[in-house]
Amino acid sequence: GTGKSYAILTIALEASRHAGMPAIVVCPNNSLVDQYVEKDAPTIAAATGGTFAYIKGRRNYVCSNSFAWFSKVDNVELYEKAIGAGELEWATLGLTEDHGCPGSEICNGENCGAIEARVRAASANVVVTNGHVLMWDQMLRTWSGGMVALLPDRCALFVDECHSLEAIGRDCLTDELGPNSVIYRLLGPDFVEWTAIQFGKVKQSKESEALLSQGGSGVNDFVVEAKEAIRDIVGELEESESTELRRDLSVLRKFVRWATGGYNLDGDVGLSLWQIEGDKNYLRRRVIDASRFFQKMLTSSPTVLVSGTIPQTLPARLGVPEAEVHDLGHPFDYSKSVLAVSNLSGAGGWSQNDRDNFERARQVAAAIDNAGGGTLVLFTSWRDVELVTPLIVNQVRGSFEFYVQSRTDR
């Protein structure tokens, strides 16, 4: 509610115009992307010109190769008809999830909304995306030597709610071998026996997860077995048409690189055994410190990290300990603020009893009048907002404007 989105989008637009290339704006999730694109960007574009586009994960976009259409002879015609009005997401087109892009193992990139979204973004001044797409873009650039990317090259990067970026990044960088991976079979009985022993230890400790240290818990034995097995199966896996097999091979190589003390491109990692649902075991490579990865990503272009609150240690955890931190203030004078909690409030939210709701609304209205306006009223559900706000408005004596966030305008 402090206007960060307008500040970010206008500065990003100015940066793009000055540099002659797109600026990237990153939100932590798709809900905030939608707010930027559907609510804030059109207002700014109407006032200043400029073009805005967005990119989400590929499964959000309608695709002719989707599970719903790929077996139909007229799949291309169905796709072209669906996007005729310019919309690319299956949700906004009133379609179901099985119309989304199924991924690179099935989709060849032709007649795909995800690819079209990237084409549109390439010519925009400002491209809005989420934290996961930003991370995968950087990983693809790193692994391909800059030959493959999800986002256009940028003149500047703006990250809203930057305190969320670390968790998103660590989640994207962490990988695992699941219980059904063919890797277990290909590595042979010695590796299967080693993992069984380790998982047995986890089960005996009555923990769901155990962290393995380099040189401990038989990790060195695992490395010897894995390195030899990899040499035997690498040709078979690399020539396989299965994306899943090639991905598992990549994960296994990362395990070996970690255990031998090799350099990890994504940051400092730990190898853990994770057991869920009884005998379903996972070997997980968990990123513990990704600051080195973030540092490369955040310093490749001018970057502005924005948040309502920035923890003191966040710059270092994001690999930019020397970043300048500026407190721009806020629209509320907290020194004169009062937190008022209704003595009728309960864990169950607002009551179904009209008399209780009327009394609560009366208390809130009195607080607004006593403060002379400038009041922030928080509810715990959309139902409460819709039920009680009219009661509050009707009981306020002063002449105040009310701004209400609704289900359809977030």
C-alpha positions as a printed NumPy array, in Angstrom:
array([[  0.   ,   0.   ,   0.   ],
       [  3.004,   2.363,  -0.102],
       [  3.131,   2.756,  -3.879],
       [  6.268,   0.687,  -4.547],
       [  4.897,  -0.713,  -7.786],
       [  4.361,   2.725,  -9.347],
       [  7.84 ,   3.84 ,  -8.317],
       [  9.461,   0.679,  -9.667],
       [  7.611,   0.637, -12.997],
       [  8.193,   4.314, -13.789],
       [ 11.919,   4.139, -12.99 ],
       [ 12.23 ,   0.895, -14.95 ],
       [ 10.523,   2.543, -17.918],
       [ 12.884,   5.517, -17.74 ],
       [ 15.898,   3.195, -17.546],
       [ 14.716,   1.289, -20.606],
       [ 14.184,   4.449, -22.647],
       [ 17.605,   5.748, -21.676],
       [ 19.422,   2.496, -22.49 ],
       [ 17.357,   1.401, -25.486],
       [ 16.782,  -2.101, -24.125],
       [ 14.31 ,  -3.757, -21.736],
       [ 14.332,  -3.413, -17.969],
       [ 13.264,  -6.431, -15.906],
       [ 10.928,  -6.151, -12.906],
       [ 10.703,  -9.208, -10.641],
       [  7.867, -10.052,  -8.249],
       [  7.93 , -13.   ,  -5.843],
       [  4.815, -14.673,  -7.285],
       [  2.319, -14.6  , -10.143],
       [ -0.375, -12.864,  -8.104],
       [  1.839,  -9.802,  -7.774],
       [  2.833, -10.099, -11.442],
       [ -0.868,  -9.874, -12.302],
       [ -1.271,  -6.753, -10.157],
       [  1.672,  -5.07 , -11.882],
       [  0.542,  -6.021, -15.376],
       [ -3.245,  -5.688, -15.123],
       [ -3.602,  -2.758, -12.721],
       [ -0.454,  -0.641, -12.407],
       [  1.246,  -0.907, -15.815],
       [ -1.823,   0.224, -17.842],
       [ -2.147,   3.32 , -15.653],
       [  1.495,   4.252, -16.198],
       [  1.359,   3.443, -19.916],
       [ -1.689,   5.694, -20.342],
       [  0.125,   8.576, -18.673],
       [  3.643,   8.197, -20.053],
       [  3.52 ,   5.798, -22.987],
       [  5.9  ,   2.876, -23.011],
       [  5.22 ,  -0.806, -23.473],
       [  4.953,  -3.496, -20.8  ],
       [  4.995,  -7.284, -21.1  ],
       [  5.27 , -10.215, -18.731],
       [  6.691, -13.725, -18.641],
       [  5.537, -16.521, -16.334],
       [  6.469, -20.185, -16.141],
       [  5.681, -22.034, -19.371],
       [  2.935, -24.195, -17.87 ],
       [  0.765, -21.087, -17.481],
       [  0.507, -20.696, -21.27 ],
       [ -1.771, -22.408, -23.746],
       [  0.053, -24.657, -26.204],
       [ -0.824, -26.655, -29.308],
       [  1.303, -29.506, -27.901],
       [ -0.638, -29.6  , -24.629],
       [ -2.019, -32.847, -23.257],
       [ -5.499, -31.668, -24.248],
       [ -4.612, -31.038, -27.9  ],
       [ -1.389, -32.75 , -29.02 ],
       [ -3.178, -35.865, -30.282],
       [ -5.72 , -33.893, -32.323],
       [ -5.114, -33.277, -36.015],
       [ -6.38 , -29.701, -35.754],
       [ -4.305, -28.82 , -32.69 ],
       [ -2.661, -25.836, -34.412],
       [ -6.029, -24.442, -35.494],
       [ -7.357, -24.841, -31.937],
       [ -4.344, -22.985, -30.584],
       [ -4.559, -20.136, -33.084],
       [ -8.278, -19.715, -32.42 ],
       [ -7.657, -19.605, -28.652],
       [ -5.068, -16.823, -28.853],
       [ -6.931, -14.861, -31.506],
       [ -7.789, -12.053, -29.09 ],
       [ -4.199, -11.801, -27.863],
       [ -4.498, -13.7  , -24.565],
       [ -1.918, -16.435, -24.011],
       [ -2.702, -17.95 , -20.584],
       [ -5.065, -20.913, -20.458],
       [ -6.632, -19.604, -17.239],
       [ -7.642, -16.243, -18.744],
       [ -8.946, -18.052, -21.82 ],
       [-11.332, -20.096, -19.694],
       [ -9.496, -23.348, -20.456],
       [ -8.246, -26.048, -18.113],
       [ -4.765, -26.819, -16.836],
       [ -4.236, -29.633, -19.344],
       [ -4.13 , -26.964, -22.089],
       [ -0.857, -25.621, -20.651],
       [  2.555, -26.186, -22.181],
       [  3.747, -29.68 , -21.161],
       [  7.443, -28.793, -21.181],
       [ 10.385, -29.243, -23.515],
       [ 10.181, -33.05 , -23.549],
       [  6.908, -32.833, -25.507],
       [  6.675, -29.257, -26.786],
       [  8.871, -28.442, -29.775],
       [  8.428, -24.67 , -29.313],
       [  6.099, -24.189, -32.253],
       [  2.6  , -22.736, -31.728],
       [  3.243, -22.315, -28.032],
       [  2.05 , -19.423, -25.878],
       [  5.179, -19.559, -23.719],
       [  7.38 , -18.903, -26.748],
       [  5.028, -16.183, -27.999],
       [  5.222, -14.485, -24.585],
       [  9.012, -14.309, -24.9  ],
       [  8.73 , -12.873, -28.407],
       [  6.412, -10.133, -27.166],
       [  8.679,  -9.407, -24.214],
       [ 11.725,  -8.897, -26.44 ],
       [ 10.304,  -5.648, -27.838],
       [  8.827,  -4.265, -24.605],
       [ 10.318,  -1.489, -22.501],
       [  9.586,  -3.271, -19.237],
       [  9.207,  -7.014, -18.68 ],
       [  7.544,  -8.187, -15.458],
       [  8.262, -11.71 , -14.257],
       [  8.41 , -13.813, -11.087],
       [ 11.36 , -14.889,  -8.988],
       [ 11.411, -18.464, -10.276],
       [ 11.664, -17.366, -13.916],
       [ 14.518, -14.997, -12.999],
       [ 16.383, -17.843, -11.321],
       [ 15.872, -20.289, -14.175],
       [ 16.937, -17.63 , -16.659],
       [ 20.229, -17.194, -14.802],
       [ 20.756, -20.95 , -14.514],
       [ 20.163, -21.457, -18.24 ],
       [ 22.552, -18.624, -19.084],
       [ 25.183, -20.137, -16.777],
       [ 24.84 , -23.704, -18.021],
       [ 24.711, -22.72 , -21.709],
       [ 27.427, -20.087, -21.599],
       [ 24.892, -17.387, -22.394],
       [ 23.471, -19.171, -25.448],
       [ 20.047, -19.91 , -23.902],
       [ 17.829, -17.579, -21.861],
       [ 14.214, -17.174, -20.754],
       [ 14.308, -13.383, -20.393],
       [ 15.655, -10.74 , -22.787],
       [ 18.981,  -9.086, -22.034],
       [ 18.358,  -6.227, -19.63 ],
       [ 19.588,  -2.728, -18.929],
       [ 18.512,  -2.888, -15.281],
       [ 16.905,  -5.25 , -12.785],
       [ 14.298,  -4.304, -10.177],
       [ 13.316,  -6.889,  -7.548],
       [ 10.207,  -6.186,  -5.482],
       [  9.763,  -7.964,  -2.128],
       [ 13.456,  -8.831,  -2.362],
       [ 13.411, -10.543,   1.032],
       [ 11.644, -13.454,  -0.761],
       [ 14.399, -13.916,  -3.346],
       [ 16.757, -16.006,  -1.217],
       [ 14.188, -18.724,  -0.484],
       [ 13.072, -18.801,  -4.127],
       [ 16.652, -19.121,  -5.309],
       [ 17.591, -21.887,  -2.918],
       [ 14.457, -23.787,  -3.906],
       [ 15.328, -23.559,  -7.613],
       [ 18.955, -24.579,  -7.075],
       [ 18.135, -27.605,  -4.924],
       [ 17.629, -30.893,  -6.727],
       [ 17.073, -34.521,  -5.848],
       [ 16.899, -38.089,  -7.051],
       [ 13.463, -39.502,  -6.302],
       [ 12.656, -43.089,  -5.333],
       [ 11.673, -44.048,  -8.885],
       [ 14.77 , -42.667, -10.623],
       [ 16.363, -45.12 , -13.033],
       [ 19.713, -43.862, -11.738],
       [ 19.446, -46.241,  -8.775],
       [ 19.176, -49.242, -11.093],
       [ 21.903, -48.086, -13.461],
       [ 24.391, -47.448, -10.66 ],
       [ 24.208, -51.064,  -9.627],
       [ 23.721, -53.079,  -6.421],
       [ 26.58 , -51.445,  -4.448],
       [ 25.03 , -47.998,  -4.708],
       [ 21.569, -49.342,  -3.911],
       [ 22.998, -51.047,  -0.817],
       [ 24.771, -47.845,   0.276],
       [ 21.617, -45.754,  -0.004],
       [ 19.601, -48.43 ,   1.828],
       [ 22.063, -48.337,   4.728],
       [ 21.968, -44.552,   4.921],
       [ 18.185, -44.405,   4.796],
       [ 18.063, -47.078,   7.485],
       [ 20.095, -44.785,   9.732],
       [ 17.652, -41.957,   9.062],
       [ 14.736, -44.185,   9.977],
       [ 16.408, -45.374,  13.183],
       [ 17.039, -41.794,  14.259],
       [ 13.302, -41.131,  13.844],
       [ 14.107, -38.053,  11.762],
       [ 12.705, -37.279,   8.32 ],
       [ 16.001, -35.936,   7.005],
       [ 19.728, -36.274,   7.7  ],
       [ 22.504, -34.032,   6.398],
       [ 25.569, -35.833,   5.099],
       [ 28.961, -34.192,   5.583],
       [ 31.805, -34.317,   3.1  ],
       [ 33.997, -37.251,   4.041],
       [ 31.456, -38.645,   6.494],
       [ 28.563, -41.114,   6.564],
       [ 30.163, -43.187,   3.849],
       [ 29.991, -40.327,   1.357],
       [ 33.499, -41.032,   0.053],
       [ 32.515, -44.636,  -0.673],
       [ 29.463, -43.323,  -2.474],
       [ 31.648, -41.017,  -4.569],
       [ 33.94 , -43.821,  -5.678],
       [ 30.976, -45.953,  -6.698],
       [ 29.225, -43.042,  -8.377],
       [ 32.252, -41.837, -10.366],
       [ 32.916, -45.304, -11.744],
       [ 29.25 , -45.898, -12.494],
       [ 28.896, -42.557, -14.216],
       [ 31.697, -43.413, -16.616],
       [ 29.87 , -46.623, -17.477],
       [ 26.426, -45.127, -18.046],
       [ 27.18 , -41.586, -19.223],
       [ 27.031, -42.534, -22.893],
       [ 23.75 , -44.363, -22.504],
       [ 22.125, -41.468, -20.662],
       [ 23.424, -38.648, -22.867],
       [ 22.154, -40.415, -25.98 ],
       [ 18.784, -41.098, -24.406],
       [ 15.8  , -39.171, -25.717],
       [ 14.419, -39.001, -22.195],
       [ 14.765, -35.568, -20.647],
       [ 14.212, -37.168, -17.251],
       [ 17.21 , -39.476, -17.643],
       [ 19.497, -36.666, -18.778],
       [ 18.301, -34.513, -15.879],
       [ 18.994, -37.273, -13.35 ],
       [ 22.5  , -37.69 , -14.768],
       [ 23.083, -33.971, -14.282],
       [ 21.884, -34.237, -10.683],
       [ 24.196, -37.183, -10.031],
       [ 27.178, -35.304, -11.418],
       [ 26.419, -32.428,  -9.06 ],
       [ 26.341, -34.873,  -6.145],
       [ 29.772, -36.163,  -7.103],
       [ 31.209, -32.675,  -7.567],
       [ 29.932, -31.728,  -4.105],
       [ 31.274, -34.813,  -2.365],
       [ 34.748, -34.503,  -3.929],
       [ 35.036, -30.907,  -2.739],
       [ 34.754, -29.516,  -6.242],
       [ 33.544, -26.028,  -7.096],
       [ 29.772, -25.711,  -7.08 ],
       [ 28.547, -23.126,  -9.525],
       [ 25.319, -22.592,  -7.639],
       [ 26.881, -21.988,  -4.214],
       [ 27.653, -23.936,  -1.064],
       [ 25.532, -27.049,  -0.846],
       [ 24.844, -29.926,   1.492],
       [ 23.885, -33.471,   0.574],
       [ 20.953, -34.835,   2.509],
       [ 18.885, -37.956,   2.672],
       [ 15.197, -37.262,   2.836],
       [ 12.585, -39.847,   3.651],
       [  8.838, -39.347,   3.386],
       [  5.791, -41.576,   3.26 ],
       [  7.408, -44.639,   4.732],
       [  9.855, -46.17 ,   2.27 ],
       [  9.883, -43.399,  -0.337],
       [ 13.459, -42.147,  -0.153],
       [ 15.055, -39.126,  -1.799],
       [ 18.692, -38.209,  -2.17 ],
       [ 18.671, -34.406,  -2.105],
       [ 21.348, -31.88 ,  -2.937],
       [ 20.269, -28.888,  -0.876],
       [ 21.759, -25.444,  -1.457],
       [ 22.657, -23.931,   1.897],
       [ 24.359, -20.719,   0.794],
       [ 23.588, -19.391,  -2.689],
       [ 25.21 , -15.978,  -2.229],
       [ 27.807, -16.665,  -4.93 ],
       [ 25.078, -17.441,  -7.46 ],
       [ 23.033, -14.387,  -6.465],
       [ 26.091, -12.168,  -6.658],
       [ 26.648, -13.001, -10.304],
       [ 22.978, -12.537, -11.14 ],
       [ 22.465,  -9.256,  -9.28 ],
       [ 25.677,  -7.542, -10.396],
       [ 25.462,  -8.324, -14.125],
       [ 23.381,  -5.145, -14.547],
       [ 22.36 ,  -2.179, -12.363],
       [ 20.012,  -3.657,  -9.751],
       [ 17.52 ,  -2.154,  -7.313],
       [ 16.236,  -4.392,  -4.51 ],
       [ 13.005,  -3.161,  -2.938],
       [ 11.069,  -4.301,   0.112],
       [  8.936,  -2.924,   2.888],
       [ 11.431,  -4.518,   5.272],
       [ 15.038,  -5.48 ,   4.51 ],
       [ 16.688,  -7.691,   7.15 ],
       [ 20.171,  -6.515,   8.097],
       [ 21.848,  -9.697,   6.858],
       [ 19.948,  -9.908,   3.547],
       [ 22.499,  -8.064,   1.33 ],
       [ 25.25 , -10.488,   2.378],
       [ 23.002, -13.528,   1.87 ],
       [ 22.229, -12.273,  -1.631],
       [ 25.928, -11.877,  -2.396],
       [ 25.948,  -8.068,  -2.37 ],
       [ 27.226,  -7.114,   1.127],
       [ 28.435,  -3.72 ,  -0.137],
       [ 25.019,  -2.741,  -1.504],
       [ 23.797,   0.694,  -0.477],
       [ 20.694,   0.541,   1.727],
       [ 18.341,   3.529,   1.612],
       [ 15.385,   3.99 ,   3.933],
       [ 12.829,   5.929,   1.904],
       [ 10.336,   6.207,   4.724],
       [  6.665,   5.346,   4.63 ],
       [  3.318,   7.147,   4.414],
       [  2.392,   6.383,   8.031],
       [  3.56 ,   8.252,  11.111],
       [  4.014,   5.272,  13.393],
       [  5.042,   7.478,  16.323],
       [  1.467,   8.73 ,  16.447],
       [ -0.186,   5.422,  15.635],
       [ -2.302,   3.331,  17.952],
       [ -3.003,  -0.385,  17.608],
       [ -6.579,  -1.032,  18.64 ],
       [ -7.934,  -4.562,  18.98 ],
       [-11.66 ,  -5.051,  19.462],
       [-12.545,  -6.781,  22.721],
       [-15.12 ,  -8.682,  20.675],
       [-12.517, -10.111,  18.302],
       [-12.038, -13.862,  18.316],
       [-10.054, -16.531,  16.541],
       [-13.072, -17.424,  14.439],
       [-13.295, -14.029,  12.737],
       [-16.421, -11.948,  12.538],
       [-19.622, -13.379,  13.943],
       [-22.695, -14.528,  12.149],
       [-24.569, -12.527,  14.805],
       [-25.668,  -9.174,  13.368],
       [-25.577,  -7.522,  16.785],
       [-21.914,  -8.511,  17.36 ],
       [-20.913,  -7.333,  13.901],
       [-22.715,  -4.016,  14.398],
       [-20.889,  -3.475,  17.714],
       [-17.513,  -4.256,  16.193],
       [-18.21 ,  -1.93 ,  13.303],
       [-19.202,   0.778,  15.798],
       [-15.871,   0.396,  17.62 ],
       [-13.897,   0.662,  14.378],
       [-15.922,   3.692,  13.261],
       [-15.275,   5.399,  16.607],
       [-11.543,   4.745,  16.247],
       [-11.566,   6.287,  12.769],
       [-13.389,   9.375,  14.041],
       [-11.043,   9.735,  17.015],
       [ -7.985,   9.502,  14.758],
       [ -9.399,  12.009,  12.286],
       [ -9.075,   9.494,   9.471],
       [ -5.754,   8.013,   8.425],
       [ -6.779,   4.599,   9.692],
       [ -5.725,   1.197,   8.386],
       [ -8.321,  -1.492,   9.105],
       [ -7.185,  -5.116,   8.716],
       [ -9.477,  -8.102,   8.257],
       [ -8.677, -11.807,   8.272],
       [-10.819, -12.8  ,   5.292],
       [-12.511, -11.392,   2.195],
       [-15.841, -12.377,   3.702],
       [-15.212, -10.106,   6.681],
       [-14.237,  -7.221,   4.395],
       [-17.464,  -7.518,   2.434],
       [-19.674,  -8.087,   5.486],
       [-18.427,  -5.404,   7.857],
       [-17.019,  -2.554,   5.759],
       [-20.489,  -1.201,   4.834],
       [-21.403,  -1.223,   8.537],
       [-18.289,   0.784,   9.375],
       [-18.877,   3.331,   6.614],
       [-22.461,   3.908,   7.739],
       [-21.402,   4.653,  11.327],
       [-18.469,   7.01 ,  10.738],
       [-19.418,  10.603,  11.631],
       [-16.574,  12.337,   9.803],
       [-16.338,  12.929,   6.06 ],
       [-13.643,  10.483,   4.999],
       [-12.782,   8.662,   1.792],
       [-12.632,   4.874,   2.031],
       [-10.347,   2.776,  -0.161],
       [-11.25 ,  -0.905,  -0.005],
       [ -9.276,  -3.81 ,  -1.46 ],
       [-11.6  ,  -6.416,  -2.931],
       [-11.426,  -9.99 ,  -4.161],
       [-11.319,  -8.89 ,  -7.797],
       [ -8.958,  -5.931,  -7.422],
       [ -5.994,  -7.045,  -5.346]])
